[in-house]
PDB file of C-alpha atoms in Angstrom:
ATOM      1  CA  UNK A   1       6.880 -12.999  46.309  1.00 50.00           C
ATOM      2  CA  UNK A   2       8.484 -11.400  49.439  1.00 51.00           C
ATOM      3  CA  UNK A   3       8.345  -7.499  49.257  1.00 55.00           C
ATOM      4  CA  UNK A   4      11.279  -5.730  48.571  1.00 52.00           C
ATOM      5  CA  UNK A   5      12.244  -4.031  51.593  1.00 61.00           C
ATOM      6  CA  UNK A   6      13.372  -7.593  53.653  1.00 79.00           C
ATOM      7  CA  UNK A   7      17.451  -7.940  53.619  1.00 87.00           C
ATOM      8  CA  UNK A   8      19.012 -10.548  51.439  1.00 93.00           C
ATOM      9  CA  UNK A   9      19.513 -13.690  52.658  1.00 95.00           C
ATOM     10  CA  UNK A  10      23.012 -15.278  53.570  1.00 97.00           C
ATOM     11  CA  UNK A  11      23.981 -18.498  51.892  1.00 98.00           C
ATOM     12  CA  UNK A  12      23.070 -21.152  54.440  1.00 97.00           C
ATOM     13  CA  UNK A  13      26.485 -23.324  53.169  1.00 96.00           C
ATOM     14  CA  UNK A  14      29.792 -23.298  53.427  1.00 94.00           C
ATOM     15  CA  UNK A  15      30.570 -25.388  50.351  1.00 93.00           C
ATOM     16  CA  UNK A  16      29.368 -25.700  47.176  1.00 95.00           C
ATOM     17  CA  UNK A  17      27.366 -28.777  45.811  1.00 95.00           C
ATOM     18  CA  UNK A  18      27.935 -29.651  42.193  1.00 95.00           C
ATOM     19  CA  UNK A  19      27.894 -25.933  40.823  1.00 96.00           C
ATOM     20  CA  UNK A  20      27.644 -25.409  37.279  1.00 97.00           C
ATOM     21  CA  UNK A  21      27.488 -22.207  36.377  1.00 98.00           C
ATOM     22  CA  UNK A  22      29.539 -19.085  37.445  1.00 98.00           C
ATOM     23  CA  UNK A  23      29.072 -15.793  35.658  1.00 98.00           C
ATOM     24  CA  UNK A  24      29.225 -11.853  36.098  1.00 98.00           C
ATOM     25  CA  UNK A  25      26.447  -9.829  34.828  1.00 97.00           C
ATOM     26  CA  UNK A  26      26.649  -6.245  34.744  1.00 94.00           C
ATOM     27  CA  UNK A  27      28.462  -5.920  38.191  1.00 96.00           C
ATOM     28  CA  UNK A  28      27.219  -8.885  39.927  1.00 97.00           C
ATOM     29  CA  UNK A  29      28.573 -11.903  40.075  1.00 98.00           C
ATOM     30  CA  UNK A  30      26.681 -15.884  39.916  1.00 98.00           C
ATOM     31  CA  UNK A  31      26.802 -18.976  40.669  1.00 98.00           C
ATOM     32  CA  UNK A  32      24.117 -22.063  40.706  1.00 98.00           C
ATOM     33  CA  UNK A  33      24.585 -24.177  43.163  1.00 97.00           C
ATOM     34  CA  UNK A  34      23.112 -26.879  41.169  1.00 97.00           C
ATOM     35  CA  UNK A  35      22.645 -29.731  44.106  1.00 96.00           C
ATOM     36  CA  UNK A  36      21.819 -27.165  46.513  1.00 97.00           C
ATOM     37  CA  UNK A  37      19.203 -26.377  44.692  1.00 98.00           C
ATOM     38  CA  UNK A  38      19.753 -22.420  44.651  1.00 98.00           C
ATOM     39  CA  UNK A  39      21.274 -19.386  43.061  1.00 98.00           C
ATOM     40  CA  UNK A  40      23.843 -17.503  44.511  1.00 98.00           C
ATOM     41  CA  UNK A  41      25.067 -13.652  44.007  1.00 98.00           C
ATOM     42  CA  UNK A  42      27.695 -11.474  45.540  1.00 98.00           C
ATOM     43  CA  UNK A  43      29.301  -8.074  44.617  1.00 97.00           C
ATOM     44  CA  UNK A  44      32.482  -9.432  44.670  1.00 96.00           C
ATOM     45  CA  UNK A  45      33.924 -13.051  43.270  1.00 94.00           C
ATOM     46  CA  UNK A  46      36.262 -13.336  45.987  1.00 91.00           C
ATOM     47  CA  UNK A  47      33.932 -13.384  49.448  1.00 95.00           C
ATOM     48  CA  UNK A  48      33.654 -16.809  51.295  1.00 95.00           C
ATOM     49  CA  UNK A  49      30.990 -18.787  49.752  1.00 96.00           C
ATOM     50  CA  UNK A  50      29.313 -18.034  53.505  1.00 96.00           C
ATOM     51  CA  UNK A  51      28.673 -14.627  52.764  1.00 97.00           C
ATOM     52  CA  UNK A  52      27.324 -14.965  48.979  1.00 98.00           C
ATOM     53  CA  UNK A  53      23.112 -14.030  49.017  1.00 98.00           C
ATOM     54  CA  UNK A  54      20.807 -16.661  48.045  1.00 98.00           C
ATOM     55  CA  UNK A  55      19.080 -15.125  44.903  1.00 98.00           C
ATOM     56  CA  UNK A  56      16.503 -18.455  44.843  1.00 98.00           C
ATOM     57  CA  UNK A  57      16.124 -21.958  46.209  1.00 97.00           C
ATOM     58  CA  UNK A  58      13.283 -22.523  44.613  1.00 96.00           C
ATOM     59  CA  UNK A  59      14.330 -24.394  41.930  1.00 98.00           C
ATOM     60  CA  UNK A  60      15.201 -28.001  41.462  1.00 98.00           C
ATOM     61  CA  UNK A  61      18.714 -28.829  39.890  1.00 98.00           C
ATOM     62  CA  UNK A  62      19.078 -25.233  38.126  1.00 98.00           C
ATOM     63  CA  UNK A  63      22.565 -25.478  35.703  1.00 98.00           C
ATOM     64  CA  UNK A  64      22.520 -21.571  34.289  1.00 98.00           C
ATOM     65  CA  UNK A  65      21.724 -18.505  34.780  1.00 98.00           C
ATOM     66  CA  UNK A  66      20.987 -15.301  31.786  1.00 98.00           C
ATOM     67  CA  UNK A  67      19.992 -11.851  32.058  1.00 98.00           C
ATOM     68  CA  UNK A  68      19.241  -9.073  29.896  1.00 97.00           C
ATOM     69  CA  UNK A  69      19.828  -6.701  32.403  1.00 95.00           C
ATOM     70  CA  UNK A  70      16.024  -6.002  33.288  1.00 96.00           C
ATOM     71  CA  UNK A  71      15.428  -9.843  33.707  1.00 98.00           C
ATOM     72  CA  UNK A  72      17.107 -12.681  35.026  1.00 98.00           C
ATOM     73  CA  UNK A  73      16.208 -16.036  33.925  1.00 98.00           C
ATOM     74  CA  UNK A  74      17.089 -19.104  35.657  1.00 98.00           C
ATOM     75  CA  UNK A  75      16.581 -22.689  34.386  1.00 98.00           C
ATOM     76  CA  UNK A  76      14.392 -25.074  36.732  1.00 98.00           C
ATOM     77  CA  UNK A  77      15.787 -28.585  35.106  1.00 98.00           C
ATOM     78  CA  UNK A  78      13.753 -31.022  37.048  1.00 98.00           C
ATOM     79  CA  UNK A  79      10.603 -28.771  36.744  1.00 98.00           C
ATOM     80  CA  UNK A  80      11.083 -28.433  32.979  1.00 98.00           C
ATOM     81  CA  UNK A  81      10.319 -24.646  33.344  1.00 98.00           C
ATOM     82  CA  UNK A  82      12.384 -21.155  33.430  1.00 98.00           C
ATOM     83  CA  UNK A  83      11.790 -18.654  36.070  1.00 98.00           C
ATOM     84  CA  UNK A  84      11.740 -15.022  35.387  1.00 98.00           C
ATOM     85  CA  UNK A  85      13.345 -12.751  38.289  1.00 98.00           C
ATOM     86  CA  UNK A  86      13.774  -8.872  38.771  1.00 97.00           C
ATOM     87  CA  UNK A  87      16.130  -7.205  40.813  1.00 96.00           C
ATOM     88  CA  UNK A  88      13.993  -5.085  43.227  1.00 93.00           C
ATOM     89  CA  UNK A  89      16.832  -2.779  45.611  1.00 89.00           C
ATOM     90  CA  UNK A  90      19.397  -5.841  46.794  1.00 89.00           C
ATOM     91  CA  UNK A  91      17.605  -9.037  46.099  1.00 93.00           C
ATOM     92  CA  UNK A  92      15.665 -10.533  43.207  1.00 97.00           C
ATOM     93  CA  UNK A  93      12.022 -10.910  43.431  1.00 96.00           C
ATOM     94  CA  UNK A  94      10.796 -14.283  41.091  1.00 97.00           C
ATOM     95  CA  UNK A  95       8.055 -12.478  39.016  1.00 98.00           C
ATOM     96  CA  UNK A  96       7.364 -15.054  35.883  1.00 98.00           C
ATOM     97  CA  UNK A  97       7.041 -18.619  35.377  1.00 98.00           C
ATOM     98  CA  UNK A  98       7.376 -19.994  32.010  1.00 98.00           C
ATOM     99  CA  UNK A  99       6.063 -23.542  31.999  1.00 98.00           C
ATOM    100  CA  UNK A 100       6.608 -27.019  29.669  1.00 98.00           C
ATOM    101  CA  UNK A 101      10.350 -26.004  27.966  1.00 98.00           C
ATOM    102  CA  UNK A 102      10.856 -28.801  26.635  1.00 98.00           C
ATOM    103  CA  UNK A 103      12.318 -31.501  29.208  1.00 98.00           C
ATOM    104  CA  UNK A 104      15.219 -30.651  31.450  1.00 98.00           C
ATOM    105  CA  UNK A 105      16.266 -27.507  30.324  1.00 98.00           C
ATOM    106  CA  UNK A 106      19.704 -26.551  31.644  1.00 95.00           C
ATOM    107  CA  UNK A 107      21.637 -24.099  29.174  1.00 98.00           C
ATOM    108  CA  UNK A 108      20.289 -20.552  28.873  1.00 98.00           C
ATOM    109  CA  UNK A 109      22.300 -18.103  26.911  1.00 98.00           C
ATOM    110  CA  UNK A 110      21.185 -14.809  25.836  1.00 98.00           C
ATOM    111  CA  UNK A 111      22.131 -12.873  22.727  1.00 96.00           C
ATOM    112  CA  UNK A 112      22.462  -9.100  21.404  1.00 88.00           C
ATOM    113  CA  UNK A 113      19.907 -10.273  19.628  1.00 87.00           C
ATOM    114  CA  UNK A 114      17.794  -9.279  22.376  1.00 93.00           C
ATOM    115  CA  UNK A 115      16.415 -13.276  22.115  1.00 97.00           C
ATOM    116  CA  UNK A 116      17.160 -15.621  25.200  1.00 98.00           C
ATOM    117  CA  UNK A 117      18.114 -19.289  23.504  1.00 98.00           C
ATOM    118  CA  UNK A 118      17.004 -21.832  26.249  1.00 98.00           C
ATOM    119  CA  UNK A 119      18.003 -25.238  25.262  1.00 98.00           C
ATOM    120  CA  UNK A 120      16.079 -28.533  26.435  1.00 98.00           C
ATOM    121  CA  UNK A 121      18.306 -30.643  26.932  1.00 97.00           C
ATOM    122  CA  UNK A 122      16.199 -34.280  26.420  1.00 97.00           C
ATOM    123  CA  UNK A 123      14.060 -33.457  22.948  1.00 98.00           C
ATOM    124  CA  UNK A 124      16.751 -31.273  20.638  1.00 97.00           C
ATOM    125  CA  UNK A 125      14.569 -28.003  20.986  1.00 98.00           C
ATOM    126  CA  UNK A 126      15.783 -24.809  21.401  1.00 98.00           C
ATOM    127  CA  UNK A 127      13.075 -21.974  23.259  1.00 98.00           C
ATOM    128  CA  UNK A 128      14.138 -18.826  21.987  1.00 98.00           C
ATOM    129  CA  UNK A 129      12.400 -16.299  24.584  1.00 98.00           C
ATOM    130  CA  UNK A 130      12.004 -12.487  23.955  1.00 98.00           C
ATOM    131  CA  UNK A 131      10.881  -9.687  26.922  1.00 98.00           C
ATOM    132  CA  UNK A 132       7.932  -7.558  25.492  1.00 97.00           C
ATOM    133  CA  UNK A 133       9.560  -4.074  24.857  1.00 93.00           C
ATOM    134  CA  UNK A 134       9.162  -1.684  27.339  1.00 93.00           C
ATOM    135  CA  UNK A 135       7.856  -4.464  30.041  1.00 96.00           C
ATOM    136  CA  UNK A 136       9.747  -7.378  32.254  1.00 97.00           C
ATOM    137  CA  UNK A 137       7.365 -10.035  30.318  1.00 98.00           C
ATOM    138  CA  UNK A 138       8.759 -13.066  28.874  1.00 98.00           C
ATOM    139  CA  UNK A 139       7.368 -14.788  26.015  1.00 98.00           C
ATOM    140  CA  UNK A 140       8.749 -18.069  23.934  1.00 98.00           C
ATOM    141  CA  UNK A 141       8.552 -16.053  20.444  1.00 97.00           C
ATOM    142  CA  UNK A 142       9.675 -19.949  18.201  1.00 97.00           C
ATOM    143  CA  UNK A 143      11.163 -23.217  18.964  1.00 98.00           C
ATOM    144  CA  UNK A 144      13.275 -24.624  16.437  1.00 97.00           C
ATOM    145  CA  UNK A 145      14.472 -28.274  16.507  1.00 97.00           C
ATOM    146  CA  UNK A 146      17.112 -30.754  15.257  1.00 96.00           C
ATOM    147  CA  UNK A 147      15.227 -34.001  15.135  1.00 95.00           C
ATOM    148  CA  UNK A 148      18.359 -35.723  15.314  1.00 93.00           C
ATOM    149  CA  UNK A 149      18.853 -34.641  19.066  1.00 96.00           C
ATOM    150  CA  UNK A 150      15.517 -35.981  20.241  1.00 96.00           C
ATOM    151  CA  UNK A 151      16.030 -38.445  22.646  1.00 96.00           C
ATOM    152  CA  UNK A 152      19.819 -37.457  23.323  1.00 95.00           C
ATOM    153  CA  UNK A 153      20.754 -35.767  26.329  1.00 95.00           C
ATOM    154  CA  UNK A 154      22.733 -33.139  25.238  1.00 97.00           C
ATOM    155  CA  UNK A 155      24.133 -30.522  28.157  1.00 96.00           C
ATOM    156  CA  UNK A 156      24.768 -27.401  25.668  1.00 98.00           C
ATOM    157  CA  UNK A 157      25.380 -25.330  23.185  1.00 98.00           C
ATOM    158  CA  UNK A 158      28.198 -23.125  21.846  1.00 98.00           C
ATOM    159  CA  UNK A 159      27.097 -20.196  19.356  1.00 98.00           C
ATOM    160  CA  UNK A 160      30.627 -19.042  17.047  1.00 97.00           C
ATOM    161  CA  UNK A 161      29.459 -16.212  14.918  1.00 95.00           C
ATOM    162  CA  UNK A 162      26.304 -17.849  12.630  1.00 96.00           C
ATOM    163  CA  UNK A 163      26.439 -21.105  13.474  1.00 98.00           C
ATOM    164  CA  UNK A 164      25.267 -22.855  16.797  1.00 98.00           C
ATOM    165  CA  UNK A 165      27.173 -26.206  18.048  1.00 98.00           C
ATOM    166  CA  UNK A 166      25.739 -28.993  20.031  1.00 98.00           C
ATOM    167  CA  UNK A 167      28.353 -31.537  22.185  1.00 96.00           C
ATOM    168  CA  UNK A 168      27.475 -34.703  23.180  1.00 73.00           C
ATOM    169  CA  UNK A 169      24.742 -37.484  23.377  1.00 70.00           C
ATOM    170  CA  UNK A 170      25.455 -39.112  20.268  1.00 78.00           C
ATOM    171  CA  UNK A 171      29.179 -39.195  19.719  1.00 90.00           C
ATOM    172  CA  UNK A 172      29.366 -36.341  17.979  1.00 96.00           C
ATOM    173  CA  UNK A 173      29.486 -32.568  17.612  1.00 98.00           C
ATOM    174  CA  UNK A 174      26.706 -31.004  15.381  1.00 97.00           C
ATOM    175  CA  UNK A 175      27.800 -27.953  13.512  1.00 97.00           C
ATOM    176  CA  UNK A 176      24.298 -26.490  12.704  1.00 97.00           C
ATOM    177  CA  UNK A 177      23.261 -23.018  10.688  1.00 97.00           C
ATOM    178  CA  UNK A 178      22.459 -20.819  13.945  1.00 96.00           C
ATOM    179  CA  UNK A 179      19.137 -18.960  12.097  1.00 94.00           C
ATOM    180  CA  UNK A 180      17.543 -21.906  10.089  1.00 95.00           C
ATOM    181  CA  UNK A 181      19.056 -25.304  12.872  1.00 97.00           C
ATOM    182  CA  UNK A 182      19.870 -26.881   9.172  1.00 97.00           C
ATOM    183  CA  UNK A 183      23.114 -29.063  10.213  1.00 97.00           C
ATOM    184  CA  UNK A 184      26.039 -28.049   8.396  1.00 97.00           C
ATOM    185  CA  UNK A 185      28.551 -30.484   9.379  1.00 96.00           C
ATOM    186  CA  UNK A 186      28.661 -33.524  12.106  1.00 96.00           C
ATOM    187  CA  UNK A 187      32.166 -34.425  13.411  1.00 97.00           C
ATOM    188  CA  UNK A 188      32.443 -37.882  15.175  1.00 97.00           C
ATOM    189  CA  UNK A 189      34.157 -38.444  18.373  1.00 97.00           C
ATOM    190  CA  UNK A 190      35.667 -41.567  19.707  1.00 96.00           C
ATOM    191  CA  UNK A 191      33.801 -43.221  22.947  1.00 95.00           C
ATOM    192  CA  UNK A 192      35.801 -42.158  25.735  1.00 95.00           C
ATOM    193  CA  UNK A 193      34.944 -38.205  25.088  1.00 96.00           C
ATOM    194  CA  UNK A 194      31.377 -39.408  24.333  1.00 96.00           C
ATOM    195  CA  UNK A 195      29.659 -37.562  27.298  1.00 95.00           C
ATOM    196  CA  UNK A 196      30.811 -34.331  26.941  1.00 97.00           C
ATOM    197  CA  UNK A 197      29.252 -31.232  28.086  1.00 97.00           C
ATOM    198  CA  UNK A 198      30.818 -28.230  26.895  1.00 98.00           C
ATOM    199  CA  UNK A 199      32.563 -26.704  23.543  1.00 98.00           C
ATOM    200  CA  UNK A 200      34.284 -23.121  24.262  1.00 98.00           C
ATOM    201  CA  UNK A 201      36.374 -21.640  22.017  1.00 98.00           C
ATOM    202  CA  UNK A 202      39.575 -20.206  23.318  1.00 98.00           C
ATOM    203  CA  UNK A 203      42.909 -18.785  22.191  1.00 96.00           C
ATOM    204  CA  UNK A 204      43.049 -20.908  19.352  1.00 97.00           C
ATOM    205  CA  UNK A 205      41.407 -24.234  20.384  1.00 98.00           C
ATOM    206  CA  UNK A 206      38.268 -25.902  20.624  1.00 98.00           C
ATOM    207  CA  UNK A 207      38.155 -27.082  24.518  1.00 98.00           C
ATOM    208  CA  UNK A 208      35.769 -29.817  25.208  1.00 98.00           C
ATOM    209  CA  UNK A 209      34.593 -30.372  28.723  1.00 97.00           C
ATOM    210  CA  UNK A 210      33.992 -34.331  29.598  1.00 96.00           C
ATOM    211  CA  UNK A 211      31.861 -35.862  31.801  1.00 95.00           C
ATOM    212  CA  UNK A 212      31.456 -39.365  30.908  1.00 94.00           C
ATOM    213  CA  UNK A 213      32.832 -42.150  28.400  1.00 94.00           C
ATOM    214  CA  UNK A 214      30.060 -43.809  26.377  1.00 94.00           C
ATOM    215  CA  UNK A 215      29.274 -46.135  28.772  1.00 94.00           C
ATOM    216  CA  UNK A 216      28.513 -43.432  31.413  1.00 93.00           C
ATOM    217  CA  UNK A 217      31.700 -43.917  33.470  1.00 94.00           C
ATOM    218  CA  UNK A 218      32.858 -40.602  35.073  1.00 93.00           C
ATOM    219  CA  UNK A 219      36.263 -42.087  35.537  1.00 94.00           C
ATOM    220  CA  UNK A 220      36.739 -40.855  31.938  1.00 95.00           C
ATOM    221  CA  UNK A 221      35.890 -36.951  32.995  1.00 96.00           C
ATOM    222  CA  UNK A 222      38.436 -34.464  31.866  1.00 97.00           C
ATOM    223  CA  UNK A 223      39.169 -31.618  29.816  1.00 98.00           C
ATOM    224  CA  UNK A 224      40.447 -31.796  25.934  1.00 98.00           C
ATOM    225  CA  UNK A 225      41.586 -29.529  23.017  1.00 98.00           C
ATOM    226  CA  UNK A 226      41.815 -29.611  19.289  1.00 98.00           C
ATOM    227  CA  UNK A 227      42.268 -27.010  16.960  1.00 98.00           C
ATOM    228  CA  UNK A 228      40.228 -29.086  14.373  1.00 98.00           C
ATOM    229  CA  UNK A 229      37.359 -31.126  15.332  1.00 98.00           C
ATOM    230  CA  UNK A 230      37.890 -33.497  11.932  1.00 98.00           C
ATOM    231  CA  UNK A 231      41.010 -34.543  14.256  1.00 98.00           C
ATOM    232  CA  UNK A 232      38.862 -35.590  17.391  1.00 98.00           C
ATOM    233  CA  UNK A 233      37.442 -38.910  15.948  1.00 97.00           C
ATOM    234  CA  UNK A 234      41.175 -40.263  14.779  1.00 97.00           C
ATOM    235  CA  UNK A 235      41.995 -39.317  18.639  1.00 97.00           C
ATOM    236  CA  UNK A 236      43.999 -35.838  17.824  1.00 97.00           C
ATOM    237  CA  UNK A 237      43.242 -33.851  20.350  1.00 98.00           C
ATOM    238  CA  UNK A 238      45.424 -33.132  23.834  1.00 97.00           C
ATOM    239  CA  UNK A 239      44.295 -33.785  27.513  1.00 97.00           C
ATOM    240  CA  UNK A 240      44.581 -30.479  29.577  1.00 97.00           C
ATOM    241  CA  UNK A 241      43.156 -31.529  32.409  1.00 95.00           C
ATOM    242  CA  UNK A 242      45.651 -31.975  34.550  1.00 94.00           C
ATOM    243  CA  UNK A 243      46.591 -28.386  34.466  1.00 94.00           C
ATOM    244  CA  UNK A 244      43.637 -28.100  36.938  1.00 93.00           C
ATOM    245  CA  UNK A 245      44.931 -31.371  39.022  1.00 87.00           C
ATOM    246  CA  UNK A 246      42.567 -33.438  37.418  1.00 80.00           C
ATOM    247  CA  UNK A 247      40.474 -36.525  38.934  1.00 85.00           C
ATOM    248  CA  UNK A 248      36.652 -34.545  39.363  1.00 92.00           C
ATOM    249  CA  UNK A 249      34.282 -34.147  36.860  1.00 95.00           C
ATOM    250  CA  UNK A 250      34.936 -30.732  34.845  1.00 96.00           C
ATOM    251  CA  UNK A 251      31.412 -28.699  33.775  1.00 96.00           C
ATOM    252  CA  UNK A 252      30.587 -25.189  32.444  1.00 97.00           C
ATOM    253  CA  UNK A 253      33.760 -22.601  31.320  1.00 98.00           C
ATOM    254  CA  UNK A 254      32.568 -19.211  31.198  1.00 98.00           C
ATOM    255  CA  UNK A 255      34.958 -16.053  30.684  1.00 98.00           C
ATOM    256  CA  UNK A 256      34.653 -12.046  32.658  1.00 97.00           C
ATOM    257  CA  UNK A 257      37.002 -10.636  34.403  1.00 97.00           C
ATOM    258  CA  UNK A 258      39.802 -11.079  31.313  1.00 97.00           C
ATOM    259  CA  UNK A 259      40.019 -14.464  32.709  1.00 97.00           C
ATOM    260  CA  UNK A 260      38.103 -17.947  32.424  1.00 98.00           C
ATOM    261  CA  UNK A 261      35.991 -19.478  35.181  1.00 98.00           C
ATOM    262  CA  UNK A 262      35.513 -23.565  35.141  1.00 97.00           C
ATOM    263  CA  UNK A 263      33.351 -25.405  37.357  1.00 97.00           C
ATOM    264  CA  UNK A 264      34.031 -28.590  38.582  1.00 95.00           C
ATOM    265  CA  UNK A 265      32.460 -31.620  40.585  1.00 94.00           C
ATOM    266  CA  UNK A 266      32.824 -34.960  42.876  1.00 89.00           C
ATOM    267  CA  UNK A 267      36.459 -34.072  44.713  1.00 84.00           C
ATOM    268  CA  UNK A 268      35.764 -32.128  47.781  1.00 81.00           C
ATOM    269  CA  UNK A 269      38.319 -28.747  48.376  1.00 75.00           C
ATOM    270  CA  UNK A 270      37.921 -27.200  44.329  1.00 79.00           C
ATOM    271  CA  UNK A 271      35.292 -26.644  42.964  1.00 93.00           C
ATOM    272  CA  UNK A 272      35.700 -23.530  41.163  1.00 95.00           C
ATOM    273  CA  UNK A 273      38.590 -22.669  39.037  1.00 96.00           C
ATOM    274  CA  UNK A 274      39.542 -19.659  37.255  1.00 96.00           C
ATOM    275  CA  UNK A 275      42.842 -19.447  34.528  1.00 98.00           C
ATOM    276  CA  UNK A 276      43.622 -17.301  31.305  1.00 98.00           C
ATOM    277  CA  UNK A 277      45.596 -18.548  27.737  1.00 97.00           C
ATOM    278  CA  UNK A 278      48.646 -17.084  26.828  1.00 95.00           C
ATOM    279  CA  UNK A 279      49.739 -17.956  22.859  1.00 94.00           C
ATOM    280  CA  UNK A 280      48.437 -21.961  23.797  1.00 94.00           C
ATOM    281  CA  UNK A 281      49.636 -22.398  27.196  1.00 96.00           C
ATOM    282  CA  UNK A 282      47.308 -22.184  29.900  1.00 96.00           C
ATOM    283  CA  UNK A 283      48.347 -20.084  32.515  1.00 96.00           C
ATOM    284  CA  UNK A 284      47.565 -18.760  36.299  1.00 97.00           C
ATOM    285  CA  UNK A 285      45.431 -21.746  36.938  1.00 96.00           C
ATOM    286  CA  UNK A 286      43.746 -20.879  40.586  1.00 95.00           C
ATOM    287  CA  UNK A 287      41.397 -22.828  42.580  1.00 92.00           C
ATOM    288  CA  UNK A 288      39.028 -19.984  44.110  1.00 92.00           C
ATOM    289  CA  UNK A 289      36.357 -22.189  46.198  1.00 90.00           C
TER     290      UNK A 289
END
């Protein structure tokens, strides 16, 4: 680890490459530059991606970033492992290594709970990781499972109150119980949302980020919404995606700020999006990088 006292260092790009996550914790703001293989942080979400500071490029095809506001843990897909970081003045030192999650975990998410819920994205486990109390150590405290995900690539997770859904992989949305993993209710989807990535709830709607039809075909990316998912396998749901121009591959939605953040891949010139909902109508739709 490099000691503390060395300056931050500038992001070595002008662009972004396939980012997937962008978030604010406490008052810094993230993004993972997924095929730049590194984490980026700023003070502020509206500098020149330039002048963001690397927080790691040690990792290989990171998707998200959590923090518990002691620790910051960063998903190392390729590696199959989660790296622990602590802030130390400006920059974050990596201080952990948490080996064999699973294979290719990429959606971290942590709870009041004081529990981390790391999700691998190949086997249908979930690592649920706690920090000892009064120390910055990590520990995987269970796994649980749905068998019915092993084998399925399945990009994330949406926790709604107590129960936990799971997009994607095998046409269909798995409504599970968010303590025991017993599924509560599967909803089928038709083939050309089949790939999807992403559930968020907002204003009113389930929206469903897509990156692929059932064959794999990203010409089938886009963004839907339903407000019941019983409705999504007879086709009633509504494309929003061209709201946000349309035509790349839509990823992660995350919400700070009083306003939602959507990443986006494959067209050069937008990448990052940000937009709020007003009574079902999706308004001040920006392109920031």
């Amino acid at each position: 680890a490099l000691s503390a006292q060395e300056e931050p260092v500038k992001n070595p790009y002008s662009d972004l490459s396939v980012p997937t996550l962008i978030c604010k914790i406490r008052e810094t703001y993230f993004i993972v530059d997924c095929y730049h293989n590194q984490i980026l942080y700023s003070d502020s979400a509206d500098r020149p991606i330039s002048q963001w500071n690397v927080m790691t490029d040690q990792i290989d095809r990171g998707h998200t970033l959590a923090s518990d506001g002691s620790v910051w843990l960063a998903d190392d897909t390729e590696r199959n492992r989660i790296l622990v970081f602590e802030k130390k003045a400006d920059r974050f030192v990596h201080t952990q290594t948490l080996p064999d999650i699973g294979i290719r975990p990429h959606y971290l998410v942590y709870r009041e709970d004081q529990s981390f819920y790391a999700w691998s994205s190949m086997t249908g486990e979930m690592y649920i990781l706690k920090r000892e109390e009064d120390s910055s150590r990590v520990y995987i405290s269970e796994i649980r499972r749905i068998p019915d995900l092993n084998g399925i690539y399945v990009r994330s997770f949406t926790i709604l109150e107590d129960d936990i859904y799971f997009v994607s992989g095998n046409s269909s949305i798995i409504r599970a119980d968010l303590a025991s993993f017993r599924i509560r209710e599967t909803y089928p989807v038709p083939d050309a949302i089949a790939g999807m990535i992403q559930l968020t709830w907002i204003d009113g709607y389930y929206y469903i980020t897509v990156s692929t039809d059932k064959q794999g075909s990203q010409d089938a990316a886009t963004i839907i919404r339903t407000k019941d998912l019983h409705t999504l396998a007879s086709q009633g749901y509504e494309d929003v995606y061209s709201a946000f121009i349309g035509g790349g591959t839509p990823y992660y939605i995350s919400y700070f700020d009083q306003r939602y953040y959507l990443t986006e891949h494959r067209l050069p010139g937008h990448s990052v999006w940000s937009f709020t909902s007003e009574n079902g109508q999706l308004t001040n739709v920006t392109a920031i990088y």
